[in-house]
Amino acid sequence: MNDIRIEECISRYRDVPGGLLPMLHSIQHALGYVPADAVPAIATAINRSRAEVHGVLSFYHDFRETPPARHTVQICVSEACQANGADALKAHAEASLGVAVGHSSGGDVALEPVYCLGNCACGPSVRIGDAVHARVDADQFDALMAAMRQEA
Amino acid sequence: MTLSLYISGDTTARALGADALVAVLEVQAAAADVPLNIIRSGSRGAFWLEPMLEMDWQGKRIGIGELMASDAEGLLATLLDNPESHPNYLGEVAELPWFANQHRLTFARAGEGDPIDLNTYRALGGLQGLERALSLTPDAVVEEITDSGLRGRGGAAFPAGIKWRTVLGAEADQKYIVCNADEGDSGTFADRLLMESDPFQLLEGMAIAGIAVGATQGYIYLRSEYPRAQLMLNEAIDAARLAGVLGERVLGSDKSFDIEVRLGAGAYICGEETALLDSLEGKRGMVRAKPPLPALEGLFGKPTVVNNVLTLAAASTVLAEGAAAYQAHGTGRSRGTLTVQLAGNIARGGLIEVPYGISLREIVFDWGGGTRSGRPVRAIQVGGPLGAYLPEAQWDLPLDYEAFAQAGAMLGHGGVVVFDDTIDMAAQARFAMAFCVAESCGKCTPCRMGSIRGVEVIDKLVANPADTAQKILLEDLCDTMEHGSLCAMGGLTPSPVRSALRYFPEDFGLAAEAS
Ligand SMILES: Cc1cc2nc3c(=O)[nH]c(=O)nc-3n(C[C@H](O)[C@H](O)[C@H](O)COP(=O)(O)O)c2cc1C
Ligand code: SF4
């Protein structure tokens, strides 16, 4: 294991009751993902087997075991957004970016499905970073992508 | 004189452009050298009017709705001169029929002021419930909750008083209060709105629960899709600790109670209370068999109250106003108020708090104004992804738990998702099964495997509706899932599927059944 940041995350949460999820969140926050070689160190620190730690890591949709794309864009695919055309938005996003929702790793932009952002009266909803965008149509999606690329 | 304005800082208002509006106003104020104070209040839940601006004008709190930054040229000058002249002027906010016809208890404070300012909270009646609870015996606090008729708002509608009584009666060196803020149902945002618009009310309710049952530690299990709520909760907790509302010696008493926010990690099943507890313990979110009840063996094996955000928040109203006052709202065994979330394809979407017993039709058309697309409403899904799709024949159902259960539907957390006539109900049925595939915890075969088979069978049925064997297979599969699943994930996924098949057979290429 090569990253001092991982050590920091582990030591911050190793003695917190039920601290594995906060620990994994903090590692992912620091590195963008939870690398496979962090698992043995985590397991040793919290006195659980590697298989158990990996079991937790793989159970939750949020945790990533490979490096993320430069940008991650979440599109809500739940019923309330479907009622407002989320499927069409998803198709537009896939076609315009050339990546399929849920099937990209690495690269420039990854599209991820999300089951609800709590913005259900004003869908379709998109989340980029911590910002949620409402009533996103194809034009607004393109504008969001342009702004996102410009910022980085 | 400083001009004070209120603009919501909640997720939806921001998603609709509230931050850009704030920025434009600040530029205009700087240019005109006008002292400006913008209070990022919470939203009142009228999302169809966001971004909305409010101000005090001639003794009234007035509003201007749907204010986009791109249309804000000269806005500040209009506000200073005469806000009534603005084309989007709404008049006095409380007098708008959309608000005036509601019964706001839990959301009475939402949108009034800075959500994380404790003085504002106190001025608006906050902390009275906690003060009263501290003056009563634990037994009397639980008695108040029981007498109020408060039932869980997370979906199962279990009486809160009974749960609290069990935890109070359990002997243990440590007990916990766990707030279920996983709010996974599509079409729901009431928990989010409360946490972003009035977080102290949740903290107060949790402290009351702690005092009632003898717990000193609370956890809020918050879904990771709610970063704004996380921020607001943590700031509110800091402020509450600083003011002695949380921590040792709550409000100067001999009781201590503290709260920590824990993030979920994108798993719907972690909204189920036992999976949630496993997740809080740092494990996979697997559903536990009951018994043991979480009330007796919950978090880390200790007696635990698990309640939804709105249930705990309502506890502060019950204690502040008394069980009788709370109980006076509602109908039958559904007491208090119902928070309905009008979502999906809806013209006037948002959160309304209404007495139980009014009809689906009233809320979708009188409050909601029908579809946003302007097309006819075709189906309404109530109660989240495990709730039934209801056709027009069912829209006169009164909104109460028992009436819905009798009709084979559920109110759940109060999510109402409206679809227009472009919806393909076979695709919705397929989605329900696919959602179960993605979100099943994997413990029971009927749920884990049945949902995979369900997707396949629906695909085959739609490809060839004449193949009657597929329809029979689908019904059998639904039976197996209903009867062989440990929790409502597998047990209720058939509900949207069956309602789609039964009420909208033409979308599967089938003829309507004679009924
Ligand atoms: C699949 C599934 C998902 C659930 N999701 C939630 C949820 O997101 N929020 C919630 O409060 N309750 C949820 N529940 C209900 C909880 O299991 C539990 O009944 C509730 O937290 C109890 O609190 P209450 O009595 O205050 O409603 C869910 C149940 C199931 C079966
Ligand atoms: S019904 Fe599904 S989600 Fe519920 S316990 Fe069984 S496998 Fe897990």
XYZ file of C-alpha atoms and ligand atoms in Angstrom:
706
model
C 0.000 0.000 0.000
C 1.479 3.228 -1.081
C -0.709 6.030 0.093
C -0.298 7.886 3.327
C -3.810 9.261 2.908
C -5.218 5.760 3.240
C -3.332 5.312 6.512
C -4.804 8.564 7.769
C -8.350 7.493 6.931
C -7.842 4.137 8.598
C -6.450 5.571 11.784
C -9.198 8.181 11.987
C -11.998 5.576 11.990
C -10.446 2.316 13.209
C -11.751 2.784 16.758
C -15.088 4.349 15.850
C -17.964 1.912 16.502
C -19.232 0.706 13.135
C -16.631 2.915 11.494
C -16.083 0.916 8.307
C -18.493 2.893 6.121
C -17.139 6.287 7.200
C -13.641 4.883 6.651
C -14.437 3.737 3.115
C -16.180 7.041 2.370
C -13.157 8.976 3.545
C -10.753 6.899 1.449
C -12.940 7.340 -1.605
C -13.208 11.050 -0.879
C -9.423 11.333 -0.745
C -8.521 9.152 -3.729
C -11.660 8.942 -5.805
C -11.880 5.187 -5.229
C -10.953 2.452 -2.767
C -7.949 0.622 -4.192
C -7.736 -3.145 -3.777
C -4.453 -2.886 -1.908
C -6.172 -0.865 0.847
C -8.321 -3.847 1.803
C -5.704 -5.893 3.733
C -4.676 -2.870 5.801
C -8.294 -2.049 6.612
C -9.010 -5.650 7.555
C -6.037 -5.797 9.899
C -6.893 -2.446 11.497
C -10.492 -3.328 12.315
C -9.897 -6.991 13.004
C -12.139 -8.351 10.268
C -11.264 -10.717 7.430
C -10.311 -9.378 4.005
C -13.293 -11.191 2.560
C -15.595 -9.339 4.943
C -14.135 -5.956 4.096
C -14.355 -6.705 0.419
C -17.914 -7.910 0.920
C -18.857 -4.542 2.369
C -17.002 -2.614 -0.309
C -18.764 -4.453 -3.111
C -22.229 -4.378 -1.505
C -22.721 -0.615 -1.765
C -23.296 1.120 -5.093
C -21.343 4.195 -3.980
C -17.982 2.531 -3.565
C -15.675 2.234 -6.528
C -12.752 -0.136 -6.723
C -11.193 1.406 -9.821
C -10.130 5.002 -10.484
C -13.020 7.246 -11.517
C -13.361 9.145 -14.763
C -12.251 12.768 -14.719
C -15.904 13.770 -14.319
C -18.805 11.750 -12.980
C -22.347 12.694 -13.931
C -25.277 11.036 -12.210
C -28.629 10.815 -13.961
C -31.692 9.965 -11.928
C -33.433 6.972 -13.469
C -36.213 6.554 -10.896
C -39.947 6.648 -11.493
C -40.529 10.330 -10.726
C -37.878 11.359 -13.230
C -39.086 8.757 -15.742
C -42.448 10.525 -15.606
C -40.681 13.637 -16.873
C -38.595 12.100 -19.628
C -35.515 10.727 -17.844
C -35.249 7.960 -20.429
C -34.946 10.455 -23.268
C -32.388 12.453 -21.305
C -30.392 9.310 -20.622
C -30.433 8.402 -24.321
C -29.301 11.910 -25.245
C -26.501 11.842 -22.663
C -25.264 8.462 -23.866
C -25.339 9.466 -27.511
C -23.718 12.856 -27.038
C -20.950 11.613 -24.741
C -20.457 8.230 -26.375
C -20.589 6.335 -23.073
C -23.283 4.068 -21.704
C -24.838 4.737 -18.307
C -23.194 2.528 -15.713
C -20.627 1.115 -18.113
C -17.692 3.434 -18.054
C -14.556 3.330 -16.028
C -11.803 5.857 -16.287
C -11.869 8.172 -19.278
C -13.183 11.695 -19.436
C -16.833 11.512 -18.381
C -18.671 8.658 -16.666
C -22.449 8.461 -16.590
C -23.919 6.786 -13.549
C -27.512 5.892 -12.835
C -28.854 7.081 -9.486
C -32.050 6.018 -7.788
C -33.459 9.315 -6.674
C -31.910 12.629 -5.699
C -34.949 13.878 -3.762
C -35.722 16.458 -6.429
C -38.780 14.565 -7.602
C -41.132 17.489 -8.241
C -38.745 19.023 -10.777
C -37.172 16.199 -12.777
C -35.347 15.046 -14.766
C -32.551 15.496 -12.250
C -28.808 15.352 -12.721
C -26.081 15.522 -10.080
C -22.551 16.726 -10.765
C -20.363 16.880 -7.669
C -22.629 18.047 -4.874
C -24.839 20.164 -7.145
C -28.224 18.923 -8.328
C -29.777 20.313 -11.510
C -33.529 20.340 -12.134
C -35.723 19.975 -15.237
C -32.723 19.046 -17.336
C -33.527 18.751 -21.044
C -31.097 17.933 -23.844
C -30.022 21.558 -24.349
C -29.457 22.146 -20.670
C -27.537 18.912 -20.429
C -25.183 20.041 -23.173
C -24.713 23.378 -21.426
C -23.940 21.619 -18.142
C -21.365 19.438 -19.858
C -19.698 22.464 -21.449
C -19.585 24.296 -18.118
C -18.262 21.222 -16.336
C -15.406 20.817 -18.789
C -14.548 24.483 -18.609
C -14.322 24.439 -14.819
C -11.847 21.613 -14.642
C -31.763 50.686 5.859
C -30.760 47.126 5.057
C -32.998 45.264 2.672
C -33.694 41.749 3.960
C -34.727 39.039 1.513
C -35.460 35.357 1.951
C -34.387 32.899 -0.744
C -34.384 29.162 -0.146
C -31.088 27.337 0.062
C -32.655 23.883 -0.218
C -31.614 21.372 -2.866
C -34.553 21.909 -5.206
C -34.497 25.713 -5.086
C -30.781 25.588 -5.817
C -31.300 23.030 -8.567
C -33.736 25.497 -10.132
C -31.284 28.398 -9.958
C -31.654 30.052 -6.534
C -27.887 30.551 -6.147
C -27.648 32.408 -9.436
C -30.514 34.637 -8.327
C -28.694 35.439 -5.090
C -25.546 36.266 -7.027
C -27.373 38.664 -9.377
C -29.034 40.463 -6.480
C -25.713 40.853 -4.715
C -24.173 42.404 -7.807
C -27.097 44.803 -8.155
C -26.887 45.761 -4.472
C -23.171 46.419 -4.697
C -23.636 48.558 -7.789
C -26.423 50.594 -6.180
C -24.635 50.698 -2.826
C -27.672 49.218 -1.079
C -27.043 47.210 2.108
C -28.513 43.801 1.409
C -29.064 40.819 3.699
C -30.129 37.628 1.926
C -31.296 34.946 4.337
C -31.008 31.463 2.866
C -34.172 30.127 4.420
C -35.427 26.641 3.789
C -38.068 26.093 1.150
C -41.737 25.973 2.081
C -42.056 23.119 -0.379
C -43.909 24.944 -3.158
C -41.314 23.790 -5.646
C -43.418 24.945 -8.598
C -42.781 28.512 -7.376
C -39.043 28.135 -6.793
C -36.819 30.019 -7.036
C -39.032 32.148 -4.859
C -38.105 35.359 -3.120
C -39.824 36.608 0.006
C -39.622 39.884 1.909
C -41.465 41.845 4.532
C -43.479 44.563 2.836
C -45.966 46.837 4.555
C -46.343 44.465 7.488
C -46.806 41.358 5.369
C -44.530 38.550 4.228
C -44.924 38.703 0.472
C -43.519 36.516 -2.258
C -42.384 36.666 -5.856
C -42.232 33.288 -7.564
C -40.364 31.601 -10.405
C -37.623 34.191 -10.396
C -34.870 33.248 -12.781
C -31.557 35.092 -12.657
C -31.813 35.607 -16.412
C -34.978 37.684 -15.938
C -33.691 39.636 -12.961
C -32.615 42.836 -14.679
C -33.612 45.761 -12.475
C -34.995 43.400 -9.845
C -33.422 45.129 -6.859
C -34.794 48.498 -7.923
C -38.284 47.002 -8.234
C -38.027 45.455 -4.773
C -36.964 48.746 -3.248
C -39.572 50.752 -5.074
C -42.665 48.548 -5.129
C -42.437 44.742 -5.205
C -46.153 44.549 -5.956
C -45.405 45.840 -9.427
C -43.359 42.747 -10.303
C -45.152 40.556 -12.878
C -44.551 37.439 -10.721
C -45.814 39.082 -7.527
C -47.739 36.504 -5.478
C -49.114 38.610 -2.638
C -48.986 37.484 0.965
C -47.438 34.026 0.993
C -49.576 32.591 3.802
C -52.715 33.651 1.947
C -51.949 31.725 -1.241
C -54.633 29.013 -1.480
C -51.918 26.386 -2.017
C -50.631 27.154 1.508
C -53.768 28.446 3.203
C -55.631 25.157 2.634
C -52.911 23.051 4.236
C -52.649 22.059 7.906
C -49.022 22.650 8.655
C -47.699 21.145 11.862
C -44.357 19.549 11.011
C -43.637 22.020 8.227
C -45.005 25.111 9.960
C -41.556 26.670 10.310
C -40.122 25.538 6.971
C -39.196 28.563 4.886
C -39.688 31.100 7.674
C -36.059 31.872 8.393
C -32.460 30.697 8.658
C -32.774 26.934 9.321
C -29.579 26.704 11.354
C -30.079 29.734 13.553
C -31.148 28.492 16.963
C -32.571 31.868 18.000
C -34.873 31.816 14.990
C -35.914 28.295 15.923
C -36.733 29.361 19.473
C -38.588 32.444 18.315
C -40.769 30.233 16.116
C -41.753 27.983 19.027
C -38.856 25.519 18.893
C -37.536 23.679 21.953
C -40.839 23.893 23.832
C -41.352 20.163 23.338
C -37.924 19.302 24.703
C -38.382 21.634 27.675
C -41.685 19.992 28.477
C -40.245 16.486 28.077
C -37.513 17.364 30.577
C -40.170 18.355 33.092
C -41.964 15.010 32.807
C -41.043 11.469 33.807
C -39.847 9.207 30.966
C -43.016 7.220 31.419
C -45.171 10.321 30.964
C -43.297 11.303 27.781
C -43.963 7.884 26.277
C -47.574 8.173 27.408
C -47.920 11.462 25.502
C -46.592 9.839 22.326
C -48.932 6.886 22.762
C -51.967 9.077 23.427
C -51.237 11.272 20.425
C -51.799 8.291 18.135
C -48.533 9.076 16.304
C -47.696 6.345 13.810
C -44.426 5.803 12.004
C -44.052 7.901 8.854
C -41.432 5.665 7.223
C -43.992 3.393 5.612
C -45.188 0.714 7.991
C -47.269 3.121 10.135
C -46.429 1.306 13.372
C -47.517 3.160 16.546
C -44.507 5.078 17.830
C -45.639 4.904 21.457
C -45.569 1.106 21.504
C -42.037 1.042 20.111
C -40.825 3.620 22.632
C -42.528 1.738 25.475
C -40.649 -1.448 24.561
C -37.296 0.338 24.556
C -38.110 2.146 27.805
C -38.899 -1.191 29.446
C -35.707 -2.897 28.248
C -32.844 -3.139 30.751
C -29.483 -2.229 29.225
C -26.310 -0.275 29.928
C -26.715 1.531 26.608
C -29.661 2.327 24.327
C -29.784 4.146 21.022
C -32.043 6.410 19.007
C -31.597 5.850 15.289
C -33.173 8.179 12.805
C -33.967 6.597 9.474
C -33.070 9.312 6.963
C -32.486 6.935 4.082
C -35.552 8.222 2.180
C -35.007 5.949 -0.788
C -38.457 6.059 -2.370
C -38.574 7.864 -5.669
C -41.145 10.627 -5.413
C -40.360 11.455 -1.792
C -38.452 14.409 -0.405
C -40.246 15.277 2.841
C -37.387 14.051 5.029
C -34.917 16.003 2.942
C -37.010 19.144 3.121
C -37.344 18.888 6.879
C -33.608 18.333 7.355
C -32.738 21.235 5.070
C -35.491 23.631 6.195
C -35.912 22.864 9.897
C -33.163 20.511 11.090
C -33.467 21.523 14.753
C -36.911 19.986 14.872
C -35.434 16.576 14.089
C -32.663 17.028 16.656
C -35.263 18.073 19.229
C -37.435 15.056 18.479
C -34.470 12.716 18.809
C -33.501 14.278 22.133
C -37.077 13.823 23.356
C -36.932 10.175 22.304
C -33.615 9.773 24.108
C -34.982 11.261 27.304
C -38.118 9.147 27.041
C -36.420 5.778 26.671
C -33.124 6.419 28.437
C -30.787 6.624 25.447
C -27.812 8.991 25.406
C -26.621 8.540 21.842
C -28.446 9.106 18.571
C -27.447 8.407 14.993
C -28.952 9.869 11.861
C -28.483 7.407 9.006
C -28.550 9.751 6.029
C -28.493 8.673 2.402
C -25.411 9.837 0.537
C -27.561 11.377 -2.202
C -28.374 14.238 0.207
C -25.171 16.299 0.601
C -27.058 19.507 1.399
C -29.010 17.834 4.199
C -25.719 16.502 5.557
C -24.306 20.008 5.694
C -27.383 21.489 7.339
C -27.622 18.712 9.927
C -23.984 18.980 10.889
C -24.187 22.754 11.251
C -27.363 22.428 13.295
C -25.747 19.793 15.544
C -22.748 22.065 16.122
C -25.025 24.982 16.994
C -27.118 22.812 19.305
C -24.033 21.540 21.131
C -22.689 25.045 21.526
C -25.977 26.198 23.036
C -26.234 23.240 25.407
C -29.228 21.708 23.639
C -27.189 18.593 22.836
C -24.319 17.030 24.732
C -24.007 16.695 28.463
C -26.727 18.297 30.575
C -29.307 18.903 27.878
C -30.806 22.372 28.492
C -29.207 22.388 31.929
C -30.883 19.152 33.048
C -29.134 16.052 34.344
C -29.791 14.227 31.043
C -27.248 13.926 28.266
C -27.868 13.221 24.617
C -25.728 13.583 21.530
C -26.205 12.930 17.830
C -23.936 11.875 14.991
C -24.724 11.848 11.271
C -23.684 8.715 9.381
C -23.805 8.452 5.605
C -25.275 5.528 3.701
C -23.637 4.428 0.487
C -26.317 4.146 -2.161
C -28.272 1.050 -1.172
C -32.072 1.244 -1.169
C -32.396 -1.739 1.127
C -30.582 0.145 3.893
C -33.849 2.022 4.432
C -35.241 -1.209 5.869
C -34.570 -0.812 9.565
C -32.595 -3.986 10.263
C -30.454 -3.612 7.124
C -29.886 -0.022 8.236
C -28.632 -1.224 11.614
C -26.233 -3.680 9.978
C -24.975 -0.877 7.778
C -24.471 1.387 10.809
C -22.437 -1.409 12.363
C -20.142 -1.345 9.348
C -21.510 -4.414 7.587
C -23.295 -5.215 4.347
C -26.877 -3.984 4.600
C -28.533 -7.368 5.051
C -32.058 -7.636 6.383
C -32.246 -9.415 9.741
C -34.975 -11.851 10.649
C -37.312 -10.593 13.383
C -37.413 -11.413 16.265
C -35.366 -10.152 17.907
C -37.000 -6.754 17.548
C -34.602 -3.829 17.128
C -36.381 -2.312 20.129
C -34.820 -5.077 22.227
C -31.693 -6.019 20.251
C -30.930 -3.261 17.815
C -27.758 -1.315 17.130
C -24.701 -3.184 18.465
C -27.198 -5.553 20.070
C -28.655 -2.834 22.320
C -32.279 -1.664 22.657
C -32.876 0.830 19.873
C -35.637 3.130 18.702
C -35.592 3.297 14.895
C -37.912 5.958 13.571
C -38.310 7.927 10.394
C -37.310 11.620 10.233
C -40.918 12.808 10.216
C -41.927 10.553 13.111
C -39.183 11.943 15.313
C -39.875 15.507 14.213
C -43.565 15.057 15.028
C -42.594 14.002 18.544
C -41.497 17.574 19.216
C -44.909 18.871 18.087
C -46.699 16.298 20.221
C -44.736 17.296 23.307
C -45.015 21.011 22.622
C -48.734 21.076 21.951
C -49.885 18.039 23.891
C -51.202 14.676 22.773
C -54.808 15.858 22.573
C -54.026 18.706 20.178
C -52.132 16.355 17.865
C -54.728 13.645 18.078
C -57.408 16.175 17.077
C -56.049 16.127 13.510
C -56.776 13.226 11.202
C -59.296 10.475 10.745
C -59.849 6.930 12.022
C -56.549 5.439 13.141
C -54.539 7.895 11.031
C -53.875 10.786 13.421
C -51.967 13.995 12.897
C -51.160 15.214 9.426
C -49.998 13.539 6.260
C -47.143 14.997 4.271
C -47.809 14.333 0.635
C -45.082 14.805 -1.899
C -46.462 15.708 -5.307
C -43.924 14.445 -7.791
C -43.328 13.294 -11.321
C -45.273 14.900 -14.124
C -47.109 17.488 -12.056
C -47.864 21.152 -12.716
C -47.678 22.370 -9.119
C -45.316 19.901 -7.512
C -43.975 20.031 -3.996
C -44.789 19.162 -0.440
C -48.209 19.626 1.095
C -49.213 18.803 4.657
C -52.869 17.903 4.864
C -55.307 16.078 7.133
C -55.623 12.372 6.472
C -58.743 11.368 4.611
C -58.788 13.673 1.597
C -58.726 12.005 -1.803
C -55.919 11.387 -4.231
C -57.925 13.255 -6.865
C -58.107 16.367 -4.698
C -54.398 16.531 -4.100
C -53.326 15.741 -7.645
C -55.759 18.119 -9.306
C -56.656 20.798 -6.734
C -53.156 21.219 -5.366
C -51.110 19.656 -8.115
C -52.978 21.167 -11.055
C -52.715 17.973 -13.113
C -49.727 17.196 -15.288
C -46.921 19.554 -16.112
C -46.975 18.345 -19.705
C -50.642 19.359 -19.979
C -51.594 15.862 -21.130
C -54.143 13.685 -19.301
C -53.075 11.880 -16.122
C -52.991 8.161 -16.782
C -51.494 6.521 -13.716
C -50.482 7.560 -10.228
C -47.943 5.598 -8.232
C -48.348 6.068 -4.498
C -45.918 4.914 -1.823
C -42.636 4.614 -3.698
C -41.188 1.932 -5.979
C -43.007 -0.831 -4.077
C -46.357 0.955 -4.366
C -49.169 0.185 -6.790
C -49.944 2.138 -9.964
C -53.476 3.436 -9.603
C -55.814 4.058 -12.555
C -58.513 6.716 -12.555
C -61.089 4.382 -10.980
C -59.048 4.497 -7.760
C -58.355 8.193 -7.478
C -61.212 8.789 -5.077
C -59.547 6.648 -2.425
C -59.186 8.624 0.800
C -55.612 9.045 1.896
C -55.431 6.961 5.043
C -53.422 3.839 5.816
C -56.342 1.452 6.220
C -58.275 2.547 3.108
C -55.160 2.151 0.985
C -54.314 -1.238 2.444
C -57.838 -2.420 1.684
C -57.417 -1.428 -1.949
C -54.169 -3.401 -2.199
C -52.130 -0.203 -2.230
C -50.081 1.636 0.377
C -49.506 5.199 1.424
C -45.955 4.450 2.471
C -43.965 7.623 2.982
C -46.519 9.717 1.098
C -44.886 9.900 -2.315
C -47.345 10.554 -5.148
C -45.850 10.210 -8.623
C -48.003 11.321 -11.536
C -47.658 9.953 -15.079
C -49.324 11.250 -18.223
C -50.709 9.186 -21.098
C -47.336 8.707 -22.778
C -46.268 6.241 -20.091
C -45.723 2.609 -21.061
C -46.928 0.573 -18.108
C -45.232 -2.633 -19.265
C -41.942 -0.759 -19.095
C -42.832 0.441 -15.591
C -43.577 -3.139 -14.513
C -40.245 -4.228 -15.927
C -38.525 -1.383 -14.098
C -40.032 -2.529 -10.791
C -38.494 -5.971 -11.255
C -35.174 -4.547 -12.453
C -35.067 -2.244 -9.435
C -35.491 -5.278 -7.201
C -32.637 -7.012 -9.037
C -30.393 -4.024 -8.379
C -31.427 -3.434 -4.775
C -32.221 -6.837 -3.251
C -29.976 -7.628 -0.285
C -29.750 -11.157 -1.631
C -30.859 -13.056 1.433
C -33.992 -14.723 0.010
C -34.115 -16.628 -3.260
C -37.611 -15.468 -4.300
C -36.477 -11.854 -4.133
C -32.963 -12.274 -5.529
C -33.746 -14.761 -8.286
C -37.446 -14.107 -8.732
C -36.824 -10.524 -9.776
C -34.270 -11.605 -12.395
C -36.793 -14.087 -13.755
C -39.458 -11.400 -13.556
C -37.574 -9.122 -15.946
C -37.128 -12.008 -18.408
C -40.753 -13.067 -18.230
C -42.048 -9.528 -18.793
C -39.752 -9.201 -21.808
C -41.086 -12.466 -23.234
C -44.674 -11.516 -22.520
C -44.351 -8.158 -24.252
C -42.558 -9.743 -27.211
C -45.364 -12.247 -27.627
C -48.576 -11.404 -25.749
C -50.310 -14.440 -27.236
C -48.040 -16.672 -25.157
C -50.447 -17.034 -22.221
C -47.966 -19.247 -20.372
C -45.818 -16.158 -19.689
C -48.651 -14.292 -18.027
C -49.392 -17.273 -15.795
C -45.684 -17.565 -15.030
C -45.529 -13.913 -14.081
C -48.483 -14.264 -11.724
C -46.881 -17.345 -10.142
C -43.614 -15.526 -9.750
C -45.404 -12.661 -8.026
C -47.071 -15.151 -5.655
C -43.726 -16.718 -4.809
C -42.105 -13.352 -4.165
C -45.008 -12.200 -2.023
C -45.023 -15.293 0.125
C -41.371 -16.258 0.237
C -39.634 -12.965 0.968
C -38.370 -11.876 4.343
C -39.046 -8.172 3.845
C -41.181 -5.834 1.771
C -38.521 -5.439 -0.935
C -39.266 -8.864 -2.363
C -42.725 -9.001 -0.824
C -44.079 -5.830 -2.415
C -42.214 -5.595 -5.711
C -45.142 -7.564 -7.196
C -47.465 -4.720 -6.230
C -46.480 -2.260 -9.004
C -46.127 -5.192 -11.417
C -49.561 -6.637 -10.704
C -51.306 -3.277 -10.734
C -49.747 -2.468 -14.113
C -50.856 -5.811 -15.499
C -54.322 -5.605 -14.013
C -55.238 -2.012 -14.775
C -53.225 -1.421 -17.940
C -53.209 -4.805 -19.753
C -53.268 -3.103 -23.168
C -49.692 -1.943 -22.580
C -48.655 -5.589 -22.452
C -50.591 -6.287 -25.635
C -53.285 -8.046 -23.615
C -57.037 -7.605 -23.669
C -58.699 -6.221 -20.548
C -59.903 -8.943 -18.199
C -63.604 -9.164 -17.565
C -64.069 -8.081 -13.988
C -37.266 -2.077 1.374
C -37.604 -1.114 2.469
C -37.148 0.183 2.415
C -37.446 1.095 3.423
N -36.982 2.366 3.318
C -37.250 3.252 4.307
C -36.740 4.573 4.241
O -36.045 4.948 3.292
N -37.033 5.425 5.259
C -37.793 5.031 6.344
O -38.014 5.836 7.237
N -38.292 3.789 6.419
C -38.026 2.889 5.445
N -38.510 1.612 5.553
C -39.280 1.261 6.759
C -38.358 0.857 7.924
O -38.056 -0.520 7.820
C -39.005 1.073 9.288
O -40.306 0.604 9.266
C -39.020 2.521 9.713
O -37.731 3.052 9.714
C -39.580 2.649 11.110
O -39.756 4.014 11.443
P -41.215 4.630 11.603
O -41.964 3.700 12.512
O -40.982 5.954 12.232
O -41.811 4.691 10.261
C -38.230 0.687 4.531
C -38.698 -0.630 4.579
C -38.405 -1.525 3.573
C -38.914 -2.917 3.669
S -36.948 -9.835 0.446
Fe -35.146 -9.270 -0.744
S -34.332 -7.466 0.240
Fe -35.773 -8.413 1.690
S -34.524 -9.777 2.960
Fe -35.217 -11.002 1.249
S -33.598 -10.810 -0.304
Fe -33.272 -9.177 1.192
